[in-house]
Short mmCIF file of C-alpha atoms in Angstrom, two decimals:
data_model
loop_
_atom_site.label_atom_id
_atom_site.label_comp_id
_atom_site.label_asym_id
_atom_site.label_seq_id
_atom_site.Cartn_x
_atom_site.Cartn_y
_atom_site.Cartn_z
CA MET A 1 80.76 126.12 44.01
CA TYR A 2 80.14 129.69 42.76
CA CYS A 3 78.12 132.63 44.18
CA LYS A 4 75.58 134.85 42.23
CA THR A 5 73.10 137.34 43.30
CA HIS A 6 70.14 134.93 42.86
CA THR A 7 71.87 132.30 44.63
CA LEU A 8 72.35 134.38 47.76
CA VAL A 9 68.78 135.59 47.54
CA PHE A 10 67.29 132.21 47.34
CA THR A 11 69.52 130.82 49.96
CA LEU A 12 68.40 133.41 52.40
CA PHE A 13 64.85 132.88 51.24
CA ILE A 14 65.10 129.11 52.07
CA PHE A 15 66.43 130.05 55.44
CA LEU A 16 63.53 132.19 56.10
CA LEU A 17 60.89 129.70 54.94
CA SER A 18 62.57 127.11 57.03
CA THR A 19 62.50 129.33 60.19
CA PHE A 20 58.71 129.63 59.68
CA ILE A 21 58.19 125.95 59.34
CA LEU A 22 60.50 124.94 62.23
CA SER A 23 58.78 127.31 64.60
CA LEU A 24 55.48 125.27 63.98
CA SER A 25 57.02 122.58 66.20
CA SER A 26 58.92 124.83 68.39
CA PHE A 27 56.14 126.28 70.47
CA TYR A 28 52.86 124.94 72.05
CA PRO A 29 50.00 125.68 69.59
CA ARG A 30 47.42 126.57 72.23
CA LYS A 31 47.37 128.62 75.37
CA ILE A 32 45.04 129.39 78.15
CA TRP A 33 44.01 133.18 78.66
CA LEU A 34 42.76 134.03 82.12
CA VAL A 35 41.91 137.55 82.89
CA GLN A 36 42.86 137.27 86.61
CA TYR A 37 46.46 136.03 85.58
CA ALA A 38 46.90 138.25 82.62
CA SER A 39 48.99 140.96 84.38
CA LEU A 40 52.80 140.87 84.08
CA PHE A 41 53.06 140.41 87.84
CA ASN A 42 50.81 137.32 87.98
CA THR A 43 52.52 135.80 85.03
CA ILE A 44 55.65 135.80 86.70
CA SER A 45 54.61 134.94 90.28
CA THR A 46 52.04 132.09 89.46
CA LYS A 47 52.53 128.73 88.17
CA ILE A 48 49.64 126.92 86.54
CA ASP A 49 49.75 123.11 86.53
CA TYR A 50 48.36 121.53 83.34
CA THR A 51 49.49 117.97 83.92
CA LYS A 52 46.00 116.55 84.22
CA HIS A 53 44.88 118.30 80.91
CA PRO A 54 47.94 117.93 78.49
CA GLN A 55 45.64 117.97 75.57
CA ILE A 56 44.98 121.55 76.04
CA LEU A 57 48.47 123.04 75.26
CA ASN A 58 49.35 119.65 73.20
CA LYS A 59 52.44 119.16 75.37
CA MET A 60 52.22 115.52 74.48
CA GLY A 61 52.28 116.05 70.67
CA GLU A 62 54.51 113.75 68.71
CA GLN A 63 56.36 116.77 67.29
CA PHE A 64 57.81 117.55 70.73
CA ARG A 65 59.15 113.97 71.24
CA ILE A 66 60.99 113.41 67.96
CA ILE A 67 64.45 114.83 68.60
CA GLU A 68 65.71 113.94 64.99
CA TYR A 69 63.27 116.41 63.43
CA PRO A 70 65.24 119.49 63.36
CA LEU A 71 68.31 117.67 62.51
CA ILE A 72 66.87 116.16 59.48
CA ILE A 73 65.39 119.42 58.33
CA LEU A 74 68.99 120.77 58.61
CA PHE A 75 70.16 117.95 56.08
CA VAL A 76 67.47 119.18 53.68
CA ILE A 77 68.41 122.67 53.93
CA THR A 78 72.05 122.04 53.45
CA GLY A 79 71.21 119.98 50.29
CA ALA A 80 69.06 122.64 49.10
CA THR A 81 71.36 125.42 49.60
CA PHE A 82 74.38 123.31 48.06
CA LEU A 83 72.36 122.53 45.06
CA ILE A 84 71.50 126.16 44.31
CA ALA A 85 75.34 126.90 44.38
CA SER A 86 76.75 123.73 42.75
CA SER A 87 78.44 124.01 39.40
CA ASP A 88 79.83 120.53 39.16
CA LEU A 89 78.04 117.30 38.20
CA VAL A 90 79.29 115.40 41.17
CA THR A 91 78.18 118.14 43.62
CA ILE A 92 74.94 118.39 42.03
CA PHE A 93 74.10 114.78 42.48
CA LEU A 94 75.41 114.71 46.02
CA ALA A 95 73.19 117.91 46.94
CA ILE A 96 70.11 116.39 45.32
CA GLU A 97 70.57 112.92 47.30
CA LEU A 98 71.40 114.93 50.62
CA GLN A 99 68.02 116.87 50.22
CA SER A 100 66.14 113.88 49.00
CA TYR A 101 67.27 111.43 51.75
CA GLY A 102 66.22 114.07 54.26
CA LEU A 103 62.84 114.38 52.87
CA TYR A 104 62.41 110.54 52.71
CA LEU A 105 63.28 110.29 56.38
CA LEU A 106 61.04 113.26 57.20
CA SER A 107 58.15 111.68 55.61
CA THR A 108 58.47 108.56 57.68
CA ILE A 109 59.59 110.20 60.94
CA TYR A 110 56.17 109.82 62.60
CA ARG A 111 56.68 106.11 63.13
CA ASN A 112 53.39 105.31 64.72
CA SER A 113 51.60 106.46 61.53
CA GLU A 114 50.96 103.62 58.99
CA LEU A 115 49.92 106.18 56.30
CA SER A 116 52.90 108.18 56.74
CA THR A 117 55.18 105.18 56.54
CA ASN A 118 53.57 103.84 53.40
CA ALA A 119 53.77 107.20 51.77
CA GLY A 120 57.46 107.83 52.80
CA LEU A 121 58.23 104.20 51.32
CA THR A 122 56.41 105.25 48.14
CA TYR A 123 58.22 108.56 47.91
CA PHE A 124 61.55 106.79 48.54
CA LEU A 125 61.18 104.09 45.69
CA LEU A 126 59.88 106.58 43.18
CA GLY A 127 62.49 109.23 44.21
CA GLY A 128 65.14 106.57 43.92
CA LEU A 129 64.01 106.05 40.35
CA SER A 130 64.30 109.61 39.48
CA SER A 131 67.76 109.75 40.90
CA CYS A 132 68.71 106.94 38.71
CA ILE A 133 67.46 109.03 35.59
CA ILE A 134 69.35 112.03 36.70
CA LEU A 135 72.49 109.88 37.23
CA LEU A 136 72.09 108.50 33.82
CA GLY A 137 71.97 111.77 32.05
CA GLN A 138 74.97 113.08 33.98
CA SER A 139 76.89 109.96 33.01
CA LEU A 140 76.08 110.60 29.30
CA LEU A 141 77.14 114.31 29.83
CA TYR A 142 80.47 113.29 31.26
CA ILE A 143 81.24 110.58 28.72
CA ASN A 144 80.53 112.99 25.78
CA SER A 145 82.45 115.98 27.29
CA GLY A 146 85.16 114.29 29.55
CA ASN A 147 84.46 117.07 32.09
CA THR A 148 82.21 117.18 35.19
CA ASN A 149 82.44 120.90 35.60
CA LEU A 150 79.53 122.68 34.11
CA ASP A 151 81.36 125.69 32.85
CA GLY A 152 83.84 123.47 31.26
CA ILE A 153 81.06 121.40 29.47
CA TYR A 154 79.65 124.84 28.23
CA ILE A 155 82.94 126.11 27.01
CA ILE A 156 83.79 122.79 25.21
CA HIS A 157 80.34 122.73 23.60
CA SER A 158 80.48 126.34 22.38
CA ILE A 159 84.05 125.90 20.78
CA LEU A 160 82.97 122.91 19.02
CA VAL A 161 79.61 123.87 17.76
CA ASN A 162 80.46 127.66 16.98
CA ASN A 163 83.59 126.66 14.91
CA VAL A 164 82.01 124.07 12.63
CA ASP A 165 83.22 126.25 9.67
CA SER A 166 86.84 126.16 10.83
CA THR A 167 86.66 122.29 11.19
CA GLU A 168 84.95 121.47 7.89
CA ASN A 169 87.53 118.88 6.94
CA ILE A 170 86.85 117.07 10.27
CA ALA A 171 83.09 117.54 10.32
CA SER A 172 82.84 116.23 6.67
CA VAL A 173 84.61 112.90 7.67
CA THR A 174 83.51 112.18 11.03
CA ASN A 175 80.64 114.67 11.70
CA VAL A 176 81.91 115.19 15.25
CA PRO A 177 80.16 118.42 16.17
CA ASN A 178 76.68 117.27 15.12
CA ILE A 179 76.88 113.83 16.79
CA TYR A 180 78.35 115.75 20.01
CA GLN A 181 75.60 118.25 20.03
CA TYR A 182 72.98 115.44 19.57
CA TYR A 183 74.41 113.51 22.66
CA ILE A 184 74.57 116.72 24.59
CA GLN A 185 70.97 117.37 23.93
CA LEU A 186 70.03 113.75 24.97
CA SER A 187 71.93 114.10 28.19
CA PHE A 188 70.09 117.32 29.21
CA VAL A 189 66.76 115.84 28.25
CA ILE A 190 67.20 112.76 30.47
CA MET A 191 68.50 114.87 33.37
CA SER A 192 65.33 117.22 33.04
CA VAL A 193 63.01 114.12 33.37
CA GLY A 194 64.64 113.22 36.73
CA LEU A 195 64.47 116.87 37.83
CA LEU A 196 60.75 117.35 36.61
CA PHE A 197 59.97 113.94 38.67
CA LYS A 198 61.47 115.67 41.73
CA ILE A 199 59.15 118.72 41.55
CA SER A 200 56.28 116.76 40.65
CA SER A 201 55.49 118.32 37.27
CA ALA A 202 53.30 116.42 34.75
CA PRO A 203 53.46 113.85 33.53
CA PHE A 204 55.70 112.84 36.49
CA HIS A 205 53.18 114.06 39.18
CA PHE A 206 51.49 110.77 39.94
CA TRP A 207 53.18 110.18 43.32
CA SER A 208 52.63 113.71 44.83
CA PRO A 209 48.95 113.74 45.66
CA ASP A 210 49.14 110.39 47.53
CA VAL A 211 52.34 111.51 49.23
CA TYR A 212 51.09 114.98 50.28
CA ASP A 213 47.68 113.48 51.68
CA ALA A 214 49.29 110.59 53.68
CA ILE A 215 52.33 112.37 55.45
CA PRO A 216 51.40 114.72 58.49
CA THR A 217 50.54 118.17 57.48
CA ILE A 218 53.67 119.64 59.22
CA VAL A 219 55.83 117.64 57.08
CA THR A 220 53.84 118.38 53.88
CA THR A 221 54.48 121.98 54.47
CA PHE A 222 58.28 121.32 54.13
CA VAL A 223 58.04 118.68 51.33
CA ALA A 224 55.74 120.91 49.05
CA ILE A 225 57.90 124.00 49.21
CA ILE A 226 61.53 123.67 50.06
CA ALA A 227 62.23 120.70 47.80
CA LYS A 228 61.00 122.58 44.66
CA ILE A 229 63.03 125.93 44.98
CA SER A 230 66.40 124.40 44.70
CA ILE A 231 65.55 122.19 41.67
CA LEU A 232 63.72 125.03 39.89
CA ILE A 233 67.00 127.35 40.32
CA LEU A 234 69.10 124.35 39.01
CA LEU A 235 66.88 124.11 35.85
CA LEU A 236 67.37 127.94 35.39
CA GLU A 237 71.06 127.43 35.31
CA PHE A 238 70.83 124.69 32.75
CA ILE A 239 68.46 126.67 30.62
CA TYR A 240 70.25 129.94 30.65
CA TYR A 241 73.78 128.40 29.91
CA THR A 242 72.78 125.95 27.30
CA SER A 243 70.80 128.74 25.51
CA ILE A 244 74.11 130.67 25.30
CA THR A 245 76.36 127.95 24.19
CA MET A 246 74.22 125.78 21.98
CA LEU A 247 73.02 126.76 18.38
CA ASP A 248 70.16 124.31 18.59
CA TYR A 249 68.92 124.18 22.34
CA SER A 250 65.69 122.19 21.61
CA TRP A 251 66.03 120.32 24.81
CA LYS A 252 64.07 123.10 26.59
CA SER A 253 60.96 121.89 24.57
CA ASN A 254 60.84 119.21 27.08
CA LEU A 255 60.05 121.72 29.81
CA LEU A 256 57.39 123.26 27.65
CA ILE A 257 55.64 120.13 27.04
CA SER A 258 55.75 119.45 30.84
CA ALA A 259 54.32 123.14 31.52
CA PHE A 260 51.50 122.37 28.94
CA LEU A 261 50.51 119.20 30.73
CA SER A 262 50.94 120.47 34.13
CA LEU A 263 48.56 123.32 33.52
CA ILE A 264 45.89 121.05 32.04
CA ILE A 265 46.25 118.20 34.69
CA GLY A 266 46.76 120.30 37.58
CA SER A 267 43.42 122.28 36.82
CA VAL A 268 41.28 119.62 35.49
CA LEU A 269 41.97 116.65 38.05
CA GLY A 270 41.79 119.31 41.09
CA LEU A 271 37.92 119.53 40.16
CA THR A 272 37.38 116.01 41.53
CA GLN A 273 39.21 116.19 44.77
CA PHE A 274 37.40 116.08 48.16
CA ARG A 275 40.54 116.02 50.28
CA ILE A 276 42.04 119.23 51.01
CA LYS A 277 45.90 118.29 50.74
CA ARG A 278 45.33 116.27 47.61
CA LEU A 279 43.64 119.51 46.18
CA PHE A 280 46.62 121.44 47.12
CA ALA A 281 48.72 118.97 45.55
CA TYR A 282 47.08 119.37 42.24
CA SER A 283 47.11 123.17 42.79
CA THR A 284 50.82 123.00 43.08
CA ILE A 285 51.17 121.01 39.78
CA SER A 286 49.23 123.76 38.14
CA HIS A 287 51.40 126.40 39.66
CA ILE A 288 54.51 124.30 38.47
CA GLY A 289 53.23 124.74 34.82
CA PHE A 290 53.37 128.48 35.14
CA ILE A 291 56.80 128.46 36.42
CA LEU A 292 58.14 126.02 33.73
CA LEU A 293 56.50 128.30 31.09
CA ALA A 294 58.37 131.38 32.36
CA LEU A 295 61.60 129.26 32.49
CA THR A 296 61.21 128.05 28.99
CA ILE A 297 60.72 131.56 27.60
CA ASN A 298 64.22 132.55 28.98
CA SER A 299 64.18 136.34 28.60
CA ILE A 300 64.95 139.10 31.17
CA GLU A 301 61.07 139.71 31.65
CA SER A 302 60.31 136.01 31.92
CA ILE A 303 63.28 135.24 34.42
CA GLN A 304 62.09 138.27 36.52
CA ALA A 305 58.66 136.68 36.60
CA PHE A 306 60.13 133.24 37.30
CA PHE A 307 61.93 134.53 40.33
CA PHE A 308 58.86 136.38 41.47
CA TYR A 309 56.49 133.61 40.87
CA ILE A 310 58.82 131.27 43.07
CA MET A 311 58.62 133.64 45.97
CA GLN A 312 54.90 134.29 45.99
CA TYR A 313 53.99 130.60 45.39
CA SER A 314 56.21 129.71 48.31
CA ILE A 315 54.64 132.41 50.62
CA SER A 316 51.05 131.63 49.69
CA ASN A 317 51.49 127.86 49.93
CA LEU A 318 53.22 128.04 53.22
CA ASN A 319 50.37 130.28 54.68
CA SER A 320 47.64 127.95 53.45
CA PHE A 321 49.30 124.90 55.18
CA ILE A 322 49.92 126.75 58.45
CA ILE A 323 46.33 127.88 58.28
CA LEU A 324 45.21 124.17 57.87
CA ILE A 325 47.65 123.18 60.89
CA THR A 326 46.11 125.97 62.93
CA ILE A 327 42.51 125.21 62.16
CA GLY A 328 43.16 121.63 63.29
CA TYR A 329 44.26 123.07 66.65
CA THR A 330 40.98 124.86 67.07
CA PHE A 331 38.86 121.91 67.06
CA ILE A 332 39.97 120.70 70.50
CA GLY A 333 36.79 122.37 71.98
CA LEU A 334 34.44 121.28 69.18
CA ASN A 335 32.53 118.18 68.41
CA LYS A 336 30.59 117.15 65.33
CA ASP A 337 26.89 117.96 65.63
CA THR A 338 24.97 115.02 64.13
CA LYS A 339 21.52 116.48 65.01
CA ARG A 340 21.76 119.18 62.29
CA VAL A 341 21.15 116.65 59.50
CA SER A 342 18.27 117.65 57.04
CA SER A 343 15.67 114.79 56.53
CA THR A 344 16.18 115.04 52.69
CA SER A 345 19.70 114.19 52.79
CA GLU A 346 19.98 112.15 55.95
CA ASN A 347 21.72 109.16 54.48
CA ILE A 348 24.27 111.16 52.67
CA GLU A 349 25.09 113.46 55.54
CA SER A 350 25.42 110.75 58.06
CA HIS A 351 27.73 108.96 55.49
CA LYS A 352 29.83 112.08 55.46
CA ASP A 353 29.83 112.37 59.32
CA ALA A 354 30.96 108.73 59.70
CA GLU A 355 33.71 109.44 57.06
CA ILE A 356 35.01 112.27 59.20
CA GLU A 357 34.84 110.39 62.43
CA ASP A 358 36.88 107.45 60.89
CA LEU A 359 39.74 109.58 59.62
CA LYS A 360 43.03 107.93 60.13
CA ASP A 361 45.90 110.02 61.73
CA ARG A 362 43.47 112.60 63.06
CA ASN A 363 46.18 113.69 65.59
CA LEU A 364 48.78 114.33 62.94
CA SER A 365 46.43 115.90 60.29
CA PRO A 366 42.98 116.92 61.91
CA ILE A 367 41.95 118.61 58.68
CA GLN A 368 42.03 115.98 55.78
CA LEU A 369 38.58 116.73 54.16
CA ILE A 370 37.15 119.84 52.68
CA ASN A 371 33.75 119.01 54.29
CA GLN A 372 35.50 119.40 57.69
CA LEU A 373 35.82 123.20 56.89
CA LYS A 374 31.85 123.63 56.45
CA GLY A 375 30.72 126.69 58.33
CA TYR A 376 34.05 127.31 59.86
CA PHE A 377 33.64 131.16 59.39
CA TYR A 378 31.20 131.02 62.38
CA ILE A 379 33.75 129.37 64.56
CA ASN A 380 36.84 131.57 63.64
CA PRO A 381 36.27 134.41 61.34
CA LEU A 382 39.85 135.79 61.20
CA LEU A 383 41.33 132.36 60.18
CA SER A 384 38.73 131.86 57.51
CA ILE A 385 39.32 135.33 56.04
CA SER A 386 43.00 134.67 55.96
CA LEU A 387 42.45 131.25 54.16
CA ALA A 388 40.21 132.87 51.65
CA ILE A 389 42.76 135.63 50.90
CA THR A 390 45.30 133.01 50.33
CA LEU A 391 42.94 130.99 48.08
CA PHE A 392 41.99 134.01 46.05
CA SER A 393 45.83 134.66 45.54
CA PHE A 394 46.12 131.19 44.03
CA ILE A 395 43.47 132.19 41.79
CA GLY A 396 45.08 135.40 40.73
CA VAL A 397 42.47 137.87 41.83
CA PRO A 398 43.80 141.41 41.86
CA PRO A 399 45.32 143.27 43.94
CA LEU A 400 46.63 140.17 45.75
CA LEU A 401 50.22 138.72 45.26
CA GLY A 402 49.29 135.94 42.97
CA PHE A 403 47.70 138.20 40.42
CA PHE A 404 51.00 140.14 39.71
CA ALA A 405 53.02 136.88 39.34
CA LYS A 406 50.52 135.36 36.90
CA GLN A 407 50.38 138.83 35.07
CA MET A 408 53.96 138.96 34.71
CA ILE A 409 54.26 135.46 33.06
CA LEU A 410 51.62 135.88 30.66
CA SER A 411 52.92 139.25 29.70
CA ALA A 412 56.46 137.85 29.03
CA ALA A 413 54.86 134.82 27.10
CA LEU A 414 52.69 137.06 24.89
CA ASP A 415 55.84 139.35 24.16
CA ASN A 416 57.92 136.32 23.09
CA GLY A 417 55.14 134.81 20.98
CA TYR A 418 53.73 132.23 23.08
CA VAL A 419 50.01 133.01 22.33
CA PHE A 420 48.70 129.51 22.65
CA MET A 421 50.40 128.92 26.02
CA SER A 422 49.15 132.14 27.32
CA LEU A 423 45.65 131.44 26.34
CA LEU A 424 45.84 127.93 27.94
CA ALA A 425 47.27 129.46 31.06
CA ILE A 426 44.35 131.91 31.36
CA LEU A 427 41.85 128.99 30.58
CA THR A 428 43.32 126.67 33.19
CA SER A 429 43.47 129.59 35.83
CA VAL A 430 39.65 130.07 35.36
CA ILE A 431 39.17 126.18 35.56
CA SER A 432 41.32 125.91 38.85
CA ALA A 433 39.29 128.85 40.28
CA VAL A 434 36.29 126.40 40.49
CA TYR A 435 37.96 124.10 43.22
CA TYR A 436 39.19 127.01 45.10
CA LEU A 437 35.79 128.61 45.25
CA VAL A 438 34.26 125.39 46.49
CA VAL A 439 36.47 125.53 49.38
CA ILE A 440 35.48 129.15 50.18
CA GLN A 441 31.89 128.34 49.64
CA LYS A 442 32.19 125.56 52.19
CA ILE A 443 33.81 127.89 54.72
CA PHE A 444 31.47 130.92 54.43
CA PHE A 445 28.06 129.90 53.12
CA ASP A 446 27.46 126.26 54.44
CA LYS A 447 26.11 125.47 57.80
CA ASN A 448 28.25 125.08 60.86
CA GLU A 449 27.95 121.50 62.11
CA TYR A 450 29.89 121.74 65.15
CA ASN A 451 29.06 122.17 68.86
CA LYS A 452 31.01 122.77 72.13
CA ASN A 453 32.88 119.77 73.69
CA ASN A 454 31.23 119.31 77.04
CA LYS A 455 34.32 117.65 78.39
CA LEU A 456 36.09 120.79 78.44
CA GLN A 457 33.38 123.12 79.80
CA ASP A 458 34.14 124.27 83.47
CA PHE A 459 36.97 122.17 84.46
CA GLN A 460 39.48 123.00 87.06
CA ILE A 461 43.30 123.46 87.01
CA LYS A 462 45.60 124.16 89.83
CA SER A 463 47.54 127.40 90.10
CA THR A 464 50.39 127.95 92.77
CA THR A 465 51.53 131.22 94.00
CA LEU A 466 55.44 131.26 93.85
CA PHE A 467 55.98 134.50 95.77
CA ALA A 468 53.96 137.51 96.90
CA PHE A 469 54.49 141.09 97.93
CA PRO A 470 52.15 141.98 101.00
CA SER A 471 53.01 145.58 100.60
CA LEU A 472 51.37 145.78 97.30
CA GLY A 473 48.04 144.74 99.03
CA GLU A 474 48.34 141.09 97.83
CA THR A 475 46.02 138.72 99.52
CA LYS A 476 47.83 135.51 98.24
CA LYS A 477 50.33 133.67 100.23
CA GLU A 478 53.49 132.21 99.02
CA GLY A 479 53.17 128.55 98.06
CA LYS A 480 49.38 128.70 98.31
CA ASP A 481 47.34 126.59 95.81
CA ASP A 482 44.11 127.83 94.28
CA LYS A 483 41.57 126.24 91.87
CA VAL A 484 41.03 127.95 88.50
CA ILE A 485 37.91 127.29 86.62
CA VAL A 486 38.48 127.09 82.65
CA ASN A 487 36.11 126.62 79.75
CA THR A 488 36.61 126.39 76.04
CA SER A 489 36.48 130.16 75.57
CA SER A 490 39.61 130.47 77.75
CA ILE A 491 41.59 128.26 75.34
CA ILE A 492 43.08 130.28 72.38
CA LEU A 493 45.74 129.88 69.82
CA SER A 494 49.47 130.50 70.57
CA SER A 495 50.97 133.88 69.31
CA SER A 496 53.61 131.74 67.59
CA LEU A 497 50.81 130.68 65.14
CA THR A 498 48.74 133.86 64.83
CA ALA A 499 51.92 136.03 64.22
CA LYS A 500 53.06 133.89 61.33
CA ILE A 501 49.52 133.78 59.71
CA SER A 502 49.17 137.50 60.21
CA ILE A 503 52.68 138.21 58.66
CA LEU A 504 52.00 135.94 55.53
CA THR A 505 48.48 137.06 55.05
CA LEU A 506 49.34 140.77 55.21
CA SER A 507 52.28 140.14 52.63
CA ILE A 508 49.92 138.55 50.33
CA LEU A 509 47.08 141.40 50.82
CA LEU A 510 49.22 144.41 51.03
CA PHE A 511 51.75 143.69 48.29
CA ILE A 512 50.15 146.51 46.17
CA PHE A 513 51.42 149.10 48.55
CA ILE A 514 55.09 147.98 48.54
CA PRO A 515 55.78 146.27 45.34
CA LYS A 516 58.93 148.42 44.45
CA GLU A 517 61.47 146.70 46.66
CA ILE A 518 60.61 143.04 45.65
CA LEU A 519 60.10 143.77 41.89
CA CYS A 520 63.47 145.76 41.81
CA LEU A 521 65.13 142.83 43.56
CA ASN A 522 63.77 140.34 40.95
CA ASN A 523 64.62 142.65 38.05
CA ILE A 524 68.33 143.06 39.49
CA MET A 525 68.82 139.34 39.71
CA SER A 526 67.43 138.66 36.15
CA ILE A 527 69.71 141.54 34.56
CA LEU A 528 72.78 140.37 36.49
CA LEU A 529 72.16 136.81 35.32
CA PHE A 530 72.01 137.97 31.54
CA TYR A 531 74.66 140.62 31.58
CA ASN A 532 77.16 139.51 34.30
#
């Protein structure tokens, strides 16, 4: 194990993101706001009984009944942090497996969900295949170096390759340095294939849309973000040190090809998606293309852009998934209005309505189709604006956070002669903007097709006065039960959700006013990496 500036920073960053994700299942997502009980005294002295209406606060939600959920997340976080700090082939593989097995279990933790179980099994089988590929590359690396420590491998290879002239007699007979360098290159290529599979980079992306879409949205939030950060930091270590010690470090062209394919596939295939989480999966593939492009360039400017892009991608992606989860919680008081179907498209719209009504795992992932967001601006304008800001950041619209990340990578690419990849990145960004704008168009410009749920109109709940102070003029008696009338307007989102969305959205929106601290941090990390 070793400790560097970027290792510490991204370890703390993973802890911060995990805290946000864990809090999604630590508090009740909804609450009842009653004016007569809003004072501090009434909050303390009154007990309200929700037992007859547990669906209001979601007290019976499955995430509150799975006691293993935080423990498995702890395993994943431990594996991710160990992987970032590992400098030995053995600890790298163990950390990858600790992280991966936690993700497999997390994907299948909702035992009553058939879709989640199938997706977790698919993830496990294909993830096991990628682990075998990584182990094969590590085995070849060990066979050709006789060392499992990465620093030792880099030093041995540097001595052999850089001293070819002093070993001309040996090289002329056995050609040892050239053969050794070839096998080292092959080992890193094989390892990179397995690692690219783990982060769902093209052409090894085919599992991610199915897995993201089938597992519950809370789990998708974790799988889509945390699993990628540690692998990308590990790839940075490989790229940086092999670039220093190898005269011909052509294995990184493997990452450049993957970046090229990821930009194209993530942008083009996303245009055909109608399921929201599959669209976000292809969006992730496109973003991975930008990150791999910065990683391949391997200059101070590109590594600074690499660090910054990972941070902004994680924040934006986390915000988008939290908003999706929160939108699902707001549908408790709404029903699909089938009367608002135009005569010209009656069959098509009725088919879409039936498709929405027949969604599987609606309790675990209420929002699955883009059409479910039609007219949502008229239901909750603030959530709609927050989601729109996040999607515009994905596109790279100035002055949002995503714009600066893409601009930094494109600037580094042009400075280092990657003109074609820069043009491709700009073109694919324009193409991917189409499917983001489709979602925004559905939210803001389509008709709202929901009406209020009559079952939750003017229902009664019981309140009990625990203690009273007659001297304060209270008319309530201790132990007295009252009936309180509640309707859908009294059911609001919990502060645990709204506070997180507010913090993340403001971070995306107001970055232009506080850019110095974050950019300086990324600059320091990249400089220390190159000159330490």
